[in-house]
Short mmCIF file of C-alpha atoms in Angstrom, two decimals:
data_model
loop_
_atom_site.label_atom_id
_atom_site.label_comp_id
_atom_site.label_asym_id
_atom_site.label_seq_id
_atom_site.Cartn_x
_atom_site.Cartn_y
_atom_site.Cartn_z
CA UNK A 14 20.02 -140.00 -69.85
CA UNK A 15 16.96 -138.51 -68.71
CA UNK A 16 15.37 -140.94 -71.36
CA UNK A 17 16.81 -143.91 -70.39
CA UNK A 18 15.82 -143.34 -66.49
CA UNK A 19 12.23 -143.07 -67.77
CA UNK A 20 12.18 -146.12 -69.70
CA UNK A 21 13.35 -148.10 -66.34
CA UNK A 22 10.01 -147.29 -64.56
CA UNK A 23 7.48 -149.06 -66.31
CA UNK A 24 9.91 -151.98 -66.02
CA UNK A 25 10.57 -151.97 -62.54
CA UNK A 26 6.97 -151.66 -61.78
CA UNK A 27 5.99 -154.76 -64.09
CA UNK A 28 8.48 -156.73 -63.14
CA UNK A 29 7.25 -155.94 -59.05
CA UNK A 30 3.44 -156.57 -60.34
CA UNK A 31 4.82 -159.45 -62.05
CA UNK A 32 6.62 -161.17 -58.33
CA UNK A 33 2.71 -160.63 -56.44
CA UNK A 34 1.14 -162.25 -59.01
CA UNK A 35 3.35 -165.29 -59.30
CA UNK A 36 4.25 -165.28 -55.19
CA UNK A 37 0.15 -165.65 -55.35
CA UNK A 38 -0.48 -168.14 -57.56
CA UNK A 39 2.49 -170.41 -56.92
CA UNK A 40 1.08 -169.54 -52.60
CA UNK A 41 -2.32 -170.43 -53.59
CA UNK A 42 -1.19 -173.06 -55.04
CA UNK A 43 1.08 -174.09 -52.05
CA UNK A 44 -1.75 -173.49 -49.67
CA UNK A 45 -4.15 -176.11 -51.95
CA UNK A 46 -3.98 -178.98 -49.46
CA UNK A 47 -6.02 -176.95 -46.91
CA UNK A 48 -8.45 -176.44 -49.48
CA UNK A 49 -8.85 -180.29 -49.80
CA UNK A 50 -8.81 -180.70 -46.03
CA UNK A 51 -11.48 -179.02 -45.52
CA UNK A 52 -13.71 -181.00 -48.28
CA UNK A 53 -13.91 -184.39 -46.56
CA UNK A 54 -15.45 -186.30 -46.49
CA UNK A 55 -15.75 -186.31 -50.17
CA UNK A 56 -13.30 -188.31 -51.86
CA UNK A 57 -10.72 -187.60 -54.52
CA UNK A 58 -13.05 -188.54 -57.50
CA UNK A 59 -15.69 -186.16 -56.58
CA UNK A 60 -13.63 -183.21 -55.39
CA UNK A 61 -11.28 -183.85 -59.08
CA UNK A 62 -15.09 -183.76 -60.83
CA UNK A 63 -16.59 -180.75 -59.04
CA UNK A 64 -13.14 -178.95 -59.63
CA UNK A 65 -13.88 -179.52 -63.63
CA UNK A 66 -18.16 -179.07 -63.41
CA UNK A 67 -17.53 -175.14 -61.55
CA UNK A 68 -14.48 -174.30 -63.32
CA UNK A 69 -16.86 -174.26 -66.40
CA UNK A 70 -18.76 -172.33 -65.01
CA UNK A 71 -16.57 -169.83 -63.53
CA UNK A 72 -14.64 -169.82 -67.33
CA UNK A 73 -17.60 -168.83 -68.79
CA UNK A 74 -18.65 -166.29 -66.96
CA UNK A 75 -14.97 -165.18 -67.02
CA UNK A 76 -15.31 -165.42 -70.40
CA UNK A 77 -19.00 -163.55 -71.10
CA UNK A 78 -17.23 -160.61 -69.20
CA UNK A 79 -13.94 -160.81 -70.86
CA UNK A 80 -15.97 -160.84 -73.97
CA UNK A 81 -13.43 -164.08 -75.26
CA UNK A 82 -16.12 -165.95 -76.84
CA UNK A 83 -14.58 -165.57 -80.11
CA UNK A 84 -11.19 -167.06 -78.60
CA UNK A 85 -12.40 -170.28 -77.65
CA UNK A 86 -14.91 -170.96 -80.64
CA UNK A 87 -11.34 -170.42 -82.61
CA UNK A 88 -9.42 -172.86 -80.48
CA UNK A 89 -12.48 -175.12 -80.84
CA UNK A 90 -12.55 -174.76 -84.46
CA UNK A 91 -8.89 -175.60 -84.76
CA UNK A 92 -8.07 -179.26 -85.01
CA UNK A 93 -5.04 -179.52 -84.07
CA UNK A 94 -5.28 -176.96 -81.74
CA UNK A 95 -8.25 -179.29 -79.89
CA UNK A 96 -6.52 -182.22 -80.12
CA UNK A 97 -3.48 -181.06 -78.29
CA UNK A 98 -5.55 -179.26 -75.88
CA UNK A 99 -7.76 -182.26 -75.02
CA UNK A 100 -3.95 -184.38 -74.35
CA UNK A 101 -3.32 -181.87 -72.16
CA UNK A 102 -6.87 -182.05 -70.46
CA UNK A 103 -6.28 -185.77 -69.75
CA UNK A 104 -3.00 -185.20 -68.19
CA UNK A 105 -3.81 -182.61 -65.71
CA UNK A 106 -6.98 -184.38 -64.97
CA UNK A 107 -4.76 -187.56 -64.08
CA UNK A 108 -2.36 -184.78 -62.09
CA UNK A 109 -5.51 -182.85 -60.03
CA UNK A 110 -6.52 -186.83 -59.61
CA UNK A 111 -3.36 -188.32 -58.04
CA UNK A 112 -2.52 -184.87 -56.03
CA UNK A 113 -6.05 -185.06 -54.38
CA UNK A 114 -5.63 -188.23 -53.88
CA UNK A 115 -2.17 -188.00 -52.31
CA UNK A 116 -3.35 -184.84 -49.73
CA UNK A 117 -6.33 -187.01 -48.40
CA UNK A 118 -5.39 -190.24 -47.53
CA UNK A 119 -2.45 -189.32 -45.97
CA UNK A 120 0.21 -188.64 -48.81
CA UNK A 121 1.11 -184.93 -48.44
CA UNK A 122 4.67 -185.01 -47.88
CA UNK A 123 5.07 -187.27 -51.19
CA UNK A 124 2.85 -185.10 -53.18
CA UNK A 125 4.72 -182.39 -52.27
CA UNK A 126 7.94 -184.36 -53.93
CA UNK A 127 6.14 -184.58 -56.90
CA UNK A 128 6.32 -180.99 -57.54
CA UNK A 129 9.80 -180.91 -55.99
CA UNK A 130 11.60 -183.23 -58.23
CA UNK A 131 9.48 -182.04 -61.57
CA UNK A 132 11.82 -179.74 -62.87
CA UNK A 133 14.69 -182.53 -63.04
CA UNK A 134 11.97 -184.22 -64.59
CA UNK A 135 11.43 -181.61 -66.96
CA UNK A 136 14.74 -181.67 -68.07
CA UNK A 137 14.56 -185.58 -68.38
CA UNK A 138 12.00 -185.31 -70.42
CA UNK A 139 14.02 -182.95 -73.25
CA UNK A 140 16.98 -185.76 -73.20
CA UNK A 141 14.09 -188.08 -73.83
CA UNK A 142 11.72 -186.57 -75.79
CA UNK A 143 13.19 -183.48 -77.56
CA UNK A 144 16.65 -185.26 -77.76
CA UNK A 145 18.81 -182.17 -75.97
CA UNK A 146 22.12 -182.07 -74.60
CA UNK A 147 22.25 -181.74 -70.81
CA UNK A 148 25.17 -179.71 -69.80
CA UNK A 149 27.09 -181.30 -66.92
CA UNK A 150 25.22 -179.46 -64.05
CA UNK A 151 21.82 -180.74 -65.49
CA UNK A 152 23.59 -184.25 -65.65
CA UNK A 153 24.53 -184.24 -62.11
CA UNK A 154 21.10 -182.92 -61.12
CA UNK A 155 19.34 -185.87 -63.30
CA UNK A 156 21.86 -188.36 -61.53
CA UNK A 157 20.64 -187.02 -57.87
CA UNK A 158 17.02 -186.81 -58.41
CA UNK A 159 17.22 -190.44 -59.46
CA UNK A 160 19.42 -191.69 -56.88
CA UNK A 161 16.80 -189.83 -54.74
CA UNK A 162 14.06 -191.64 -56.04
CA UNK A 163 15.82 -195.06 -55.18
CA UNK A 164 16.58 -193.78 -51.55
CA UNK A 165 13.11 -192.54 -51.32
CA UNK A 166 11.96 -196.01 -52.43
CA UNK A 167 13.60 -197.71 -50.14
CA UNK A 168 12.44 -195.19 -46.95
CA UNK A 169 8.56 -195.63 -48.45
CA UNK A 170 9.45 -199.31 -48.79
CA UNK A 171 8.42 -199.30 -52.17
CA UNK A 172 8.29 -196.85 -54.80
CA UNK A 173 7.11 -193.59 -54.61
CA UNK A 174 4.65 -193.84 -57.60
CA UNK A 175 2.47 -190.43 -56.14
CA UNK A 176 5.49 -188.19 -56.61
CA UNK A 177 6.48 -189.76 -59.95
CA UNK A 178 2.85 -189.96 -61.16
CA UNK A 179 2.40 -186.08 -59.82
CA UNK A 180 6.37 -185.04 -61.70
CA UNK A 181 5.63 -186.88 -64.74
CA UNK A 182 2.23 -186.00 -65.37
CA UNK A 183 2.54 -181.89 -64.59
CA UNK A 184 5.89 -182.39 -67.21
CA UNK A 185 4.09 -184.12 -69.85
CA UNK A 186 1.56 -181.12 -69.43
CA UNK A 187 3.84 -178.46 -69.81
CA UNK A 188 5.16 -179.91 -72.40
CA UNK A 189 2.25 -180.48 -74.36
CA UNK A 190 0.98 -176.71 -73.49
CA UNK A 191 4.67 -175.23 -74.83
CA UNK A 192 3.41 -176.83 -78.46
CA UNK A 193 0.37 -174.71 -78.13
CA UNK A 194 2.39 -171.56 -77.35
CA UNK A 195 1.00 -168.05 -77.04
CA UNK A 196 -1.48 -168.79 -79.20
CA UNK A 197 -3.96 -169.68 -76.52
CA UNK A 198 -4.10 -167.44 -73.64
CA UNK A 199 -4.40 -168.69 -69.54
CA UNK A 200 -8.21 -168.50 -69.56
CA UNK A 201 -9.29 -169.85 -73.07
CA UNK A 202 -6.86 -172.88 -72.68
CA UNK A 203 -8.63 -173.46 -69.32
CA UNK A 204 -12.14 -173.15 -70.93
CA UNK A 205 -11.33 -175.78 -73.38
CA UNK A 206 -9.65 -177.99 -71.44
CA UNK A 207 -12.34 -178.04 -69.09
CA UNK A 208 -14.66 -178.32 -71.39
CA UNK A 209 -13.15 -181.65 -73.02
CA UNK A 210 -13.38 -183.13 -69.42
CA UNK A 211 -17.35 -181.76 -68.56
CA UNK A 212 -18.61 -185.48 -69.87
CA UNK A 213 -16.52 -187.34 -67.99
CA UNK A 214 -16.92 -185.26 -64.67
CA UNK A 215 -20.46 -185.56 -65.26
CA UNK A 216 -20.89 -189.00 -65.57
CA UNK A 217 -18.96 -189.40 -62.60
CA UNK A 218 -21.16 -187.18 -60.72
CA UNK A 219 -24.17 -189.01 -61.83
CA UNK A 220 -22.52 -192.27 -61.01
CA UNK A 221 -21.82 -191.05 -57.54
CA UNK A 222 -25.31 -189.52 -56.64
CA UNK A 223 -26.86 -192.92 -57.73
CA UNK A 224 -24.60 -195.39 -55.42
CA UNK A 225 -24.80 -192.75 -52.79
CA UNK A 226 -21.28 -191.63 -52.55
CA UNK A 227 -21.60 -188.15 -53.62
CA UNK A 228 -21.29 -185.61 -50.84
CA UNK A 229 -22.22 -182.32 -52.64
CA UNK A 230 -25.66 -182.14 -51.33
CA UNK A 231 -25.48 -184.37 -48.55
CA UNK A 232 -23.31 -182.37 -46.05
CA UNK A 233 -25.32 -179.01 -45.94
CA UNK A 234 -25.04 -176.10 -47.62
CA UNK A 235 -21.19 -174.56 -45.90
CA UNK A 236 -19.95 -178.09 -47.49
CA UNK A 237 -21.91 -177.74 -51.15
CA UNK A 238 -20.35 -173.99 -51.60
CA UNK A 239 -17.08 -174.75 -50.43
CA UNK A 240 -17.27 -177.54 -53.21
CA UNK A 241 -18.70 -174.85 -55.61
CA UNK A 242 -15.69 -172.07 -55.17
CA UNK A 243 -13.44 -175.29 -56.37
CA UNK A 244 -13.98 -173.21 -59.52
CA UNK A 245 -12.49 -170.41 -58.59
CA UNK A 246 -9.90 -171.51 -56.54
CA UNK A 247 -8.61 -173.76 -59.92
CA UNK A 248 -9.15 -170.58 -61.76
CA UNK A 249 -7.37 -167.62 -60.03
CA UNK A 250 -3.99 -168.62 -59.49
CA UNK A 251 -3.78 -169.70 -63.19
CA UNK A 252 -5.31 -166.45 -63.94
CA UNK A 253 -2.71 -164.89 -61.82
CA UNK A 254 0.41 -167.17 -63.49
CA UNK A 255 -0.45 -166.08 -66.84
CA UNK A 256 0.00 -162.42 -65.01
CA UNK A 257 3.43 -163.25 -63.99
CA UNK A 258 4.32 -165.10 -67.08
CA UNK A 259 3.90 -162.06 -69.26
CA UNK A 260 5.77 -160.05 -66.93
CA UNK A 261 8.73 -162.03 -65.69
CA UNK A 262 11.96 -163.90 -67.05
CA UNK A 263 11.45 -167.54 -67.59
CA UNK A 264 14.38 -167.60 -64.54
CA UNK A 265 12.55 -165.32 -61.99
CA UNK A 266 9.38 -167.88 -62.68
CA UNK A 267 11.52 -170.70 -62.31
CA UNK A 268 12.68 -169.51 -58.84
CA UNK A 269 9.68 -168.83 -57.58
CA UNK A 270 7.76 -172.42 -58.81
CA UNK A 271 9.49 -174.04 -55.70
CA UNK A 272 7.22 -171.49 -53.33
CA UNK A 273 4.31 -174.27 -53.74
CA UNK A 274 5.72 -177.77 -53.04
CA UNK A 275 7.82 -175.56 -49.92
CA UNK A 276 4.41 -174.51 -48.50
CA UNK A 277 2.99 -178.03 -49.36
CA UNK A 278 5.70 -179.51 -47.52
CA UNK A 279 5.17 -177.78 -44.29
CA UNK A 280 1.82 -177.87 -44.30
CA UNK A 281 2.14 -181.70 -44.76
CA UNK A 282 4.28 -181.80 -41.64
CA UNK A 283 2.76 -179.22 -39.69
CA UNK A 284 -1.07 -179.60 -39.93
CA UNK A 285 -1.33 -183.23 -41.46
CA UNK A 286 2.17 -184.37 -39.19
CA UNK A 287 3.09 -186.62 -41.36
CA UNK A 288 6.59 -188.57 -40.78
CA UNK A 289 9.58 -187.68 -41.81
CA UNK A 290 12.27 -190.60 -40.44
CA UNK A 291 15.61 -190.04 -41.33
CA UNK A 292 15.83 -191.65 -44.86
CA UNK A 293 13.50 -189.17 -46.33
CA UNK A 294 15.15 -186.71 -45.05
CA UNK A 295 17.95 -187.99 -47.20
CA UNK A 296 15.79 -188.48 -50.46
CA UNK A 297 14.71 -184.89 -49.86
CA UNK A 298 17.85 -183.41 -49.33
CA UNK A 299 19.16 -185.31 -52.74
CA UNK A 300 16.46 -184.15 -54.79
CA UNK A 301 16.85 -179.99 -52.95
CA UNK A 302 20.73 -180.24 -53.82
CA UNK A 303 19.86 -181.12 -57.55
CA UNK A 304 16.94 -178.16 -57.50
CA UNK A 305 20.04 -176.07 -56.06
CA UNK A 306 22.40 -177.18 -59.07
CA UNK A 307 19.66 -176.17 -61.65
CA UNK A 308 19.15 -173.08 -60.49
CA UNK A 309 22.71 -172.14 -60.23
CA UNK A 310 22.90 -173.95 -64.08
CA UNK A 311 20.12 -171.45 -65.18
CA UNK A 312 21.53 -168.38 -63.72
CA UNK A 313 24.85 -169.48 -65.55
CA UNK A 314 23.07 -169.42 -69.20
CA UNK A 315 21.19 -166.37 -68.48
CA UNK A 316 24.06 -164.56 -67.42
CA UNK A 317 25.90 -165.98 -70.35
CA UNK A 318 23.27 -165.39 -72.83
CA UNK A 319 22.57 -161.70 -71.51
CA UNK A 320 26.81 -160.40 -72.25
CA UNK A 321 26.57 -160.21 -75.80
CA UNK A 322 23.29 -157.72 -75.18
CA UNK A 323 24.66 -155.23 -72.73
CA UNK A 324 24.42 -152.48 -75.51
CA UNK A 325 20.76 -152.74 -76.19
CA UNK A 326 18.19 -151.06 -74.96
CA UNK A 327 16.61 -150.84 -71.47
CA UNK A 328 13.02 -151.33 -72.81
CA UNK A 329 14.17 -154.65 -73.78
CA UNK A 330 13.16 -156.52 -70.60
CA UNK A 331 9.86 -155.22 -69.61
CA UNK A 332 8.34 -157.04 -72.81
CA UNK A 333 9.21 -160.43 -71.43
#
C-alpha cells in the first residue's frame, strides 16, 4: 500500500508542473495581441518576418546550449521528414500572417474565433481528410459551428474569412505535425521550420528597407528590441507546450487550449473595444455551445476508454 502511495507522488507533481506550463503557454499565447499592439507601426508583413529572422536566432542559441545540433542536421537530412516540416512551415507562416494581420487593423474579436471554432474544425478535418466517424455529439458540434459561421457571416456582412483562414490553417498544421510525431521534439521542429522560412523573411526584409517601409531601425532602439524579443516570445510558450504535452492527458490539454482565444477575446473587447452587436453574440454563443458538446464528448471516451484499465497500475499515467 505503502508502495502504491509512493508511486502517486511523482504523478501528482508532474501532472501540477504539467497545468503551469500549459496555463503559460496557452496565457502567453492569449496575451499575444498586446505584444502586437505595442509594435506599430510596423505592419503585419514585417512583424510575421522579424518573428521568423530572431526566432533563428534564439533556436540556435537554444540549440548550441541544448547541445541539439545533431537533432536538426538529422531532421535536415531526412527527406521526408523536411518535406513535411517545410508544409508545415508554410502553413503557420500563412497562420502568424493572417492572426497579425487580424489584431492590427482592427480584427481581434474575429481572430480570436479562429482559435475558438478550430477544434470543430479539427474534427472536420478527420471526416474529411482521415475519413472518421463522428459520433453524434461531434455531429451536432460540426452542425453548430457551421450554422455559426453563416450567422457570423451575416453579422460581419460577409464572411468571416480571418477566423476560417486562422481555424483552417492552425488545423492543417496540426495535422501535418501529428505525421511527424515524437520524432521531432518542440525546439528542433521550430529550428527547421524556421529555417525553411529565413529566405523568404529575408527577402521581405530587404524589400521593405529599400521602399522604406521597414520600421526596425527607424523607430529607435525601445521599438528595434521589442521587435528582436519576437524571438523569444514565438519560442517560449512552444517551449513551455511541449512541457505540458509530455506531462498531461491529451483531455487536460484540450481543456486548457480554450485559455488563449478566452484571453484574446477580452482583450479584443477590453483594450482594442471592438463591437460586439447582438448577432455575434449569437455566432459566438453557437460556436461556445459546440466547444461545450466536445468537451463533454471527450470526457465521455476517456471515461469510457479508462473502465477496462482500473486494475493497472498507478504509474501508468505519469508517462503520458
Amino acid at each position: 500500500m505503502s508502495r502504491t502511495r509512493t508511486s502517486q507522488r511523482p504523478a501528482r507533481s508532474d501532472n501540477a508542473t504539467g497545468i503551469l506550463f500549459g496555463i503559460g503557454a496557452y496565457g502567453l499565447w492569449g496575451m499575444l495581441p498586446l505584444y502586437f499592439l505595442i509594435l506599430l507601426p510596423a505592419t503585419a508583413v514585417e512583424i510575421v518576418a522579424n518573428r521568423v529572422l530572431w526566432s533563428l536566432i534564439f533556436c540556435a542559441l537554444l540549440l548550441t546550449v541544448l547541445r541539439s545540433w545533431g537533432k536538426v542536421r538529422a531532421a535536415l537530412a531526412n527527406r521526408r521528414m523536411l518535406g513535411t516540416l517545410t508544409v508545415a512551415a508554410l502553413l503557420i507562416a500563412v497562420n502568424w500572417l493572417v492572426y497579425t494581420y487580424g489584431v492590427t487593423n482592427g480584427h481581434a474579436v474575429e481572430a480570436s474565433l479562429g482559435y475558438f471554432i478550430n477544434p470543430i474544425v479539427s474534427v472536420l478535418l478527420g471526416v474529411l481528410v482521415l475519413r472518421e466517424k463522428l459520433r453524434p455529439l461531434q455531429w451536432t458540434a460540426v452542425g453548430m459551428g457551421l450554422v455559426a459561421v453563416v450567422v457570423l457571416a451575416v453579422g460581419y456582412g460577409n464572411v468571416p474569412w480571418i477566423a476560417l483562414a486562422l481555424a483552417f490553417s492552425f488545423g492543417f498544421y496540426g495535422f501535418v505535425k501529428k505525421r511527424v510525431g515524437p520524432s521531432v521534439d518542440a525546439v528542433t521542429s521550430l529550428s527547421v521550420e524556421t529555417a525553411v522560412l529565413t529566405p523568404i523573411a529575408a527577402g521581405v526584409m530587404i524589400w521593405l528597407t529599400l521602399s522604406g517601409g521597414a520600421t526596425l531601425t527607424t523607430e529607435g532602439p525601445g521599438h528595434f528590441w521589442i521587435m528582436a524579443a519576437s524571438g523569444v516570445i514565438t519560442a517560449v510558450p512552444l517551449i513551455f507546450f511541449g512541457a505540458a504535452a509530455r506531462r498531461l492527458p491529451l483531455t487536460t490539454i484540450g481543456m486548457l487550449q480554450y485559455l488563449a482565444p478566452v484571453l484574446q477575446f477580452i482583450l479584443a473587447l477590453t483594450v482594442f473595444g471592438e463591437e460586439m452587436p447582438l448577432e455575434r453574440w449569437v455566432g459566438f454563443g453557437l460556436v461556445w455551445v459546440g466547444l461545450a458538446l466536445l468537451t463533454v464528448d471527450m470526457l465521455r471516451t476517456v471515461r469510457k476508454n479508462a473502465r477496462p484499465r482500473r486494475g493497472t497500475p498507478l504509474e501508468e499515467p505519469a508517462g503520458v
